[in-house]
Amino acid sequence: MVGFFQFFSKRWILLSLFLINLGGTIYGYIWYKGQLASTPSQFLLFVPDSPTASLFFLFVLLAFLQRKNWPLLEAFAAVTLLKYGLWAVAMNIGAGVTGATLNWQNYMLIFSHLGMALQAILYAPFYRIKPWHLVIVSIWVIHNEMIDYIYGMHPWVSWSLMPYIDHIGYFTFWLSLFSIGVVYVFGVQKGRFTLEIK
C-alpha cells in the first residue's frame, strides 16, 4: 500500500496533475461565466464551487512540488474536492434519471468530477491538516450551503431537477458533513496512515 500511494508523490505525477487541474479550473470558471454574469457581487465568491475547489488543490500541488505542506489549503481542497466532485456526479446522474437527455458534456463532467473526489482521498496520507483547519473549512462549506439554498445561488442544474431543489439542498448539507467526516478520518485523526512527499 505504501508503494501505491508513494507513486502519487513522484514529481512527474504531481506536475501532470497540476497541469490537468489548471486546465480544469480554467474550464470550470468559463463554464460558470453565464451564472457569474447574473450573480450579485456579494455572492460571486460562493458561486463557482468546483473550479474553486480545484484552485485550492492547485496550491496544494504547488506546495507538494516544493516538498512543503500548506495544511489550511489542504483542508479546503480535500473537503471541497470531495464534496463538489460527488455533488456534480450526483446532479448529472440525477438529471438523467429525472428525464433530461445526457450528452457527452454530462459524461465528461461525471468522470472529471469523480476524478476530483478521488484526488482528495489519494493525497490524504500526505496532508498535515489539524483539527482547527477543518473547523475553519466546515464553517466555510456550511455558510456556502446557506448562500446556495437560502439565497438561491446554487450552481445551475438541469431543468429536470428544479422541482427537487429543496431536496437537493438537504442532500448537499449532508454531503458537506460526510465530506468533512471523511477528510477527518483520512487526513486528520491521530494514528492514520501518513507518508512524506519525497
Short mmCIF file of C-alpha atoms in Angstrom, two decimals:
data_model
loop_
_atom_site.label_atom_id
_atom_site.label_comp_id
_atom_site.label_asym_id
_atom_site.label_seq_id
_atom_site.Cartn_x
_atom_site.Cartn_y
_atom_site.Cartn_z
CA MET A 1 0.00 0.00 0.00
CA VAL A 2 2.87 2.38 0.75
CA GLY A 3 4.22 1.95 -2.77
CA PHE A 4 0.82 2.67 -4.32
CA PHE A 5 0.39 5.98 -2.52
CA GLN A 6 4.06 6.94 -2.79
CA PHE A 7 3.70 6.66 -6.57
CA PHE A 8 1.47 9.75 -6.44
CA SER A 9 4.24 11.78 -4.83
CA LYS A 10 6.50 11.43 -7.87
CA ARG A 11 7.33 14.80 -9.37
CA TRP A 12 6.07 13.97 -12.87
CA ILE A 13 2.73 12.80 -11.44
CA LEU A 14 2.37 15.96 -9.35
CA LEU A 15 3.27 18.14 -12.34
CA SER A 16 0.86 16.26 -14.61
CA LEU A 17 -1.95 16.65 -12.09
CA PHE A 18 -1.10 20.32 -11.71
CA LEU A 19 -1.49 20.88 -15.45
CA ILE A 20 -4.69 18.81 -15.63
CA ASN A 21 -6.21 20.69 -12.71
CA LEU A 22 -5.10 24.02 -14.16
CA GLY A 23 -6.96 23.25 -17.38
CA GLY A 24 -9.99 22.02 -15.45
CA THR A 25 -10.02 25.11 -13.23
CA ILE A 26 -9.92 27.47 -16.21
CA TYR A 27 -12.64 25.48 -17.98
CA GLY A 28 -14.72 25.49 -14.79
CA TYR A 29 -14.65 29.27 -14.41
CA ILE A 30 -15.57 29.64 -18.09
CA TRP A 31 -18.45 27.17 -17.54
CA TYR A 32 -19.77 29.44 -14.76
CA LYS A 33 -19.45 32.57 -16.91
CA GLY A 34 -23.19 32.92 -17.57
CA GLN A 35 -24.20 32.40 -13.95
CA LEU A 36 -21.49 34.73 -12.65
CA ALA A 37 -22.69 37.47 -15.00
CA SER A 38 -26.12 37.39 -13.34
CA THR A 39 -24.88 36.93 -9.74
CA PRO A 40 -24.96 39.86 -7.27
CA SER A 41 -21.42 40.92 -6.45
CA GLN A 42 -21.65 39.95 -2.77
CA PHE A 43 -22.23 36.32 -3.76
CA LEU A 44 -19.63 35.96 -6.52
CA LEU A 45 -17.10 34.21 -4.28
CA PHE A 46 -19.60 31.46 -3.39
CA VAL A 47 -20.91 30.51 -6.84
CA PRO A 48 -18.13 28.73 -8.80
CA ASP A 49 -17.80 25.78 -6.43
CA SER A 50 -15.93 23.13 -8.44
CA PRO A 51 -13.31 25.38 -10.07
CA THR A 52 -12.60 26.99 -6.70
CA ALA A 53 -12.09 23.52 -5.20
CA SER A 54 -9.62 22.61 -7.94
CA LEU A 55 -7.94 26.03 -7.49
CA PHE A 56 -7.34 25.15 -3.83
CA PHE A 57 -5.82 21.86 -4.97
CA LEU A 58 -3.53 23.66 -7.43
CA PHE A 59 -1.94 25.43 -4.46
CA VAL A 60 -1.64 22.13 -2.59
CA LEU A 61 0.12 20.56 -5.58
CA LEU A 62 2.37 23.60 -5.91
CA ALA A 63 3.41 23.14 -2.28
CA PHE A 64 3.97 19.40 -2.80
CA LEU A 65 6.21 20.17 -5.78
CA GLN A 66 8.34 22.21 -3.38
CA ARG A 67 8.18 19.39 -0.77
CA LYS A 68 6.08 21.58 1.50
CA ASN A 69 2.69 21.38 3.18
CA TRP A 70 0.12 24.16 3.35
CA PRO A 71 -2.34 22.48 5.74
CA LEU A 72 -5.18 25.03 5.65
CA LEU A 73 -5.28 24.88 1.86
CA GLU A 74 -5.07 21.08 2.08
CA ALA A 75 -8.18 21.13 4.26
CA PHE A 76 -10.04 23.46 1.88
CA ALA A 77 -9.00 21.39 -1.13
CA ALA A 78 -9.77 17.99 0.37
CA VAL A 79 -13.26 18.83 1.66
CA THR A 80 -14.37 20.84 -1.37
CA LEU A 81 -12.93 18.41 -3.94
CA LEU A 82 -14.75 15.54 -2.30
CA LYS A 83 -18.00 17.44 -1.75
CA TYR A 84 -18.35 19.15 -5.12
CA GLY A 85 -16.89 16.21 -7.00
CA LEU A 86 -19.56 13.87 -5.64
CA TRP A 87 -22.25 16.57 -5.89
CA ALA A 88 -21.66 17.08 -9.62
CA VAL A 89 -21.67 13.33 -10.26
CA ALA A 90 -24.99 13.01 -8.40
CA MET A 91 -26.55 16.00 -10.18
CA ASN A 92 -25.63 14.78 -13.66
CA ILE A 93 -26.83 11.23 -12.97
CA GLY A 94 -29.93 12.67 -11.29
CA ALA A 95 -30.68 14.78 -14.36
CA GLY A 96 -30.68 11.65 -16.50
CA VAL A 97 -32.87 9.75 -14.05
CA THR A 98 -35.44 12.57 -13.94
CA GLY A 99 -35.82 12.85 -17.70
CA ALA A 100 -33.04 15.01 -19.13
CA THR A 101 -31.03 13.69 -22.06
CA LEU A 102 -27.38 13.29 -21.11
CA ASN A 103 -24.79 14.29 -23.72
CA TRP A 104 -21.03 14.00 -23.97
CA GLN A 105 -20.58 17.03 -21.73
CA ASN A 106 -22.59 15.42 -18.94
CA TYR A 107 -20.44 12.29 -19.11
CA MET A 108 -17.28 14.39 -19.21
CA LEU A 109 -18.47 16.22 -16.09
CA ILE A 110 -19.27 12.94 -14.35
CA PHE A 111 -15.81 11.47 -14.95
CA SER A 112 -13.86 14.68 -14.32
CA HIS A 113 -15.69 15.37 -11.05
CA LEU A 114 -15.27 11.77 -9.97
CA GLY A 115 -11.56 12.38 -10.52
CA MET A 116 -11.75 15.46 -8.29
CA ALA A 117 -13.21 13.42 -5.45
CA LEU A 118 -10.64 10.67 -5.96
CA GLN A 119 -7.76 13.14 -5.74
CA ALA A 120 -8.96 14.27 -2.33
CA ILE A 121 -8.62 10.72 -0.97
CA LEU A 122 -5.46 9.68 -2.84
CA TYR A 123 -3.46 12.51 -1.29
CA ALA A 124 -4.86 12.12 2.23
CA PRO A 125 -1.69 10.39 3.56
CA PHE A 126 0.32 13.48 2.59
CA TYR A 127 -1.92 16.04 4.30
CA ARG A 128 -0.87 17.67 7.55
CA ILE A 129 -4.28 19.06 8.44
CA LYS A 130 -5.00 19.89 12.08
CA PRO A 131 -8.49 19.92 13.63
CA TRP A 132 -8.67 23.74 13.67
CA HIS A 133 -8.06 23.82 9.91
CA LEU A 134 -11.04 21.52 9.45
CA VAL A 135 -13.19 23.71 11.72
CA ILE A 136 -12.50 26.74 9.51
CA VAL A 137 -13.33 24.77 6.37
CA SER A 138 -16.51 23.40 7.99
CA ILE A 139 -17.72 26.95 8.66
CA TRP A 140 -16.94 27.88 5.06
CA VAL A 141 -18.80 24.99 3.42
CA ILE A 142 -21.88 25.24 5.68
CA HIS A 143 -22.00 29.00 5.08
CA ASN A 144 -21.79 28.26 1.36
CA GLU A 145 -24.83 25.95 1.68
CA MET A 146 -26.82 28.83 3.17
CA ILE A 147 -25.81 31.14 0.34
CA ASP A 148 -26.66 28.48 -2.24
CA TYR A 149 -30.03 27.29 -0.95
CA ILE A 150 -31.38 30.19 1.11
CA TYR A 151 -30.36 32.95 -1.30
CA GLY A 152 -30.70 30.78 -4.41
CA MET A 153 -27.07 30.99 -5.54
CA HIS A 154 -26.60 27.23 -6.03
CA PRO A 155 -24.95 26.09 -9.28
CA TRP A 156 -27.38 25.85 -12.14
CA VAL A 157 -28.83 22.38 -12.52
CA SER A 158 -30.84 20.65 -15.23
CA TRP A 159 -34.46 21.75 -15.71
CA SER A 160 -35.48 18.22 -14.72
CA LEU A 161 -34.00 18.70 -11.24
CA MET A 162 -35.53 22.08 -10.43
CA PRO A 163 -38.71 20.60 -8.87
CA TYR A 164 -36.42 18.83 -6.39
CA ILE A 165 -34.21 21.79 -5.48
CA ASP A 166 -35.22 21.73 -1.79
CA HIS A 167 -34.29 18.04 -1.64
CA ILE A 168 -31.00 18.85 -3.37
CA GLY A 169 -30.27 21.46 -0.69
CA TYR A 170 -30.94 18.87 2.02
CA PHE A 171 -28.76 16.30 0.24
CA THR A 172 -25.97 18.86 -0.16
CA PHE A 173 -25.97 19.71 3.54
CA TRP A 174 -25.46 16.06 4.47
CA LEU A 175 -22.87 15.68 1.72
CA SER A 176 -20.92 18.51 3.37
CA LEU A 177 -20.96 16.69 6.70
CA PHE A 178 -19.98 13.43 5.00
CA SER A 179 -17.04 15.11 3.24
CA ILE A 180 -15.86 16.76 6.45
CA GLY A 181 -16.05 13.40 8.23
CA VAL A 182 -14.14 11.54 5.52
CA VAL A 183 -11.37 14.15 5.49
CA TYR A 184 -11.15 13.95 9.27
CA VAL A 185 -10.78 10.16 9.20
CA PHE A 186 -8.24 10.01 6.38
CA GLY A 187 -6.50 13.35 6.72
CA VAL A 188 -6.61 14.50 10.34
CA GLN A 189 -7.16 11.88 13.06
CA LYS A 190 -4.24 10.55 15.07
CA GLY A 191 -2.86 7.16 14.11
CA ARG A 192 -3.88 7.48 10.46
CA PHE A 193 -1.71 6.28 7.58
CA THR A 194 0.81 9.02 6.65
CA LEU A 195 3.54 9.50 4.09
CA GLU A 196 6.05 12.21 3.23
CA ILE A 197 6.46 13.94 -0.12
CA LYS A 198 9.88 12.89 -1.41
#
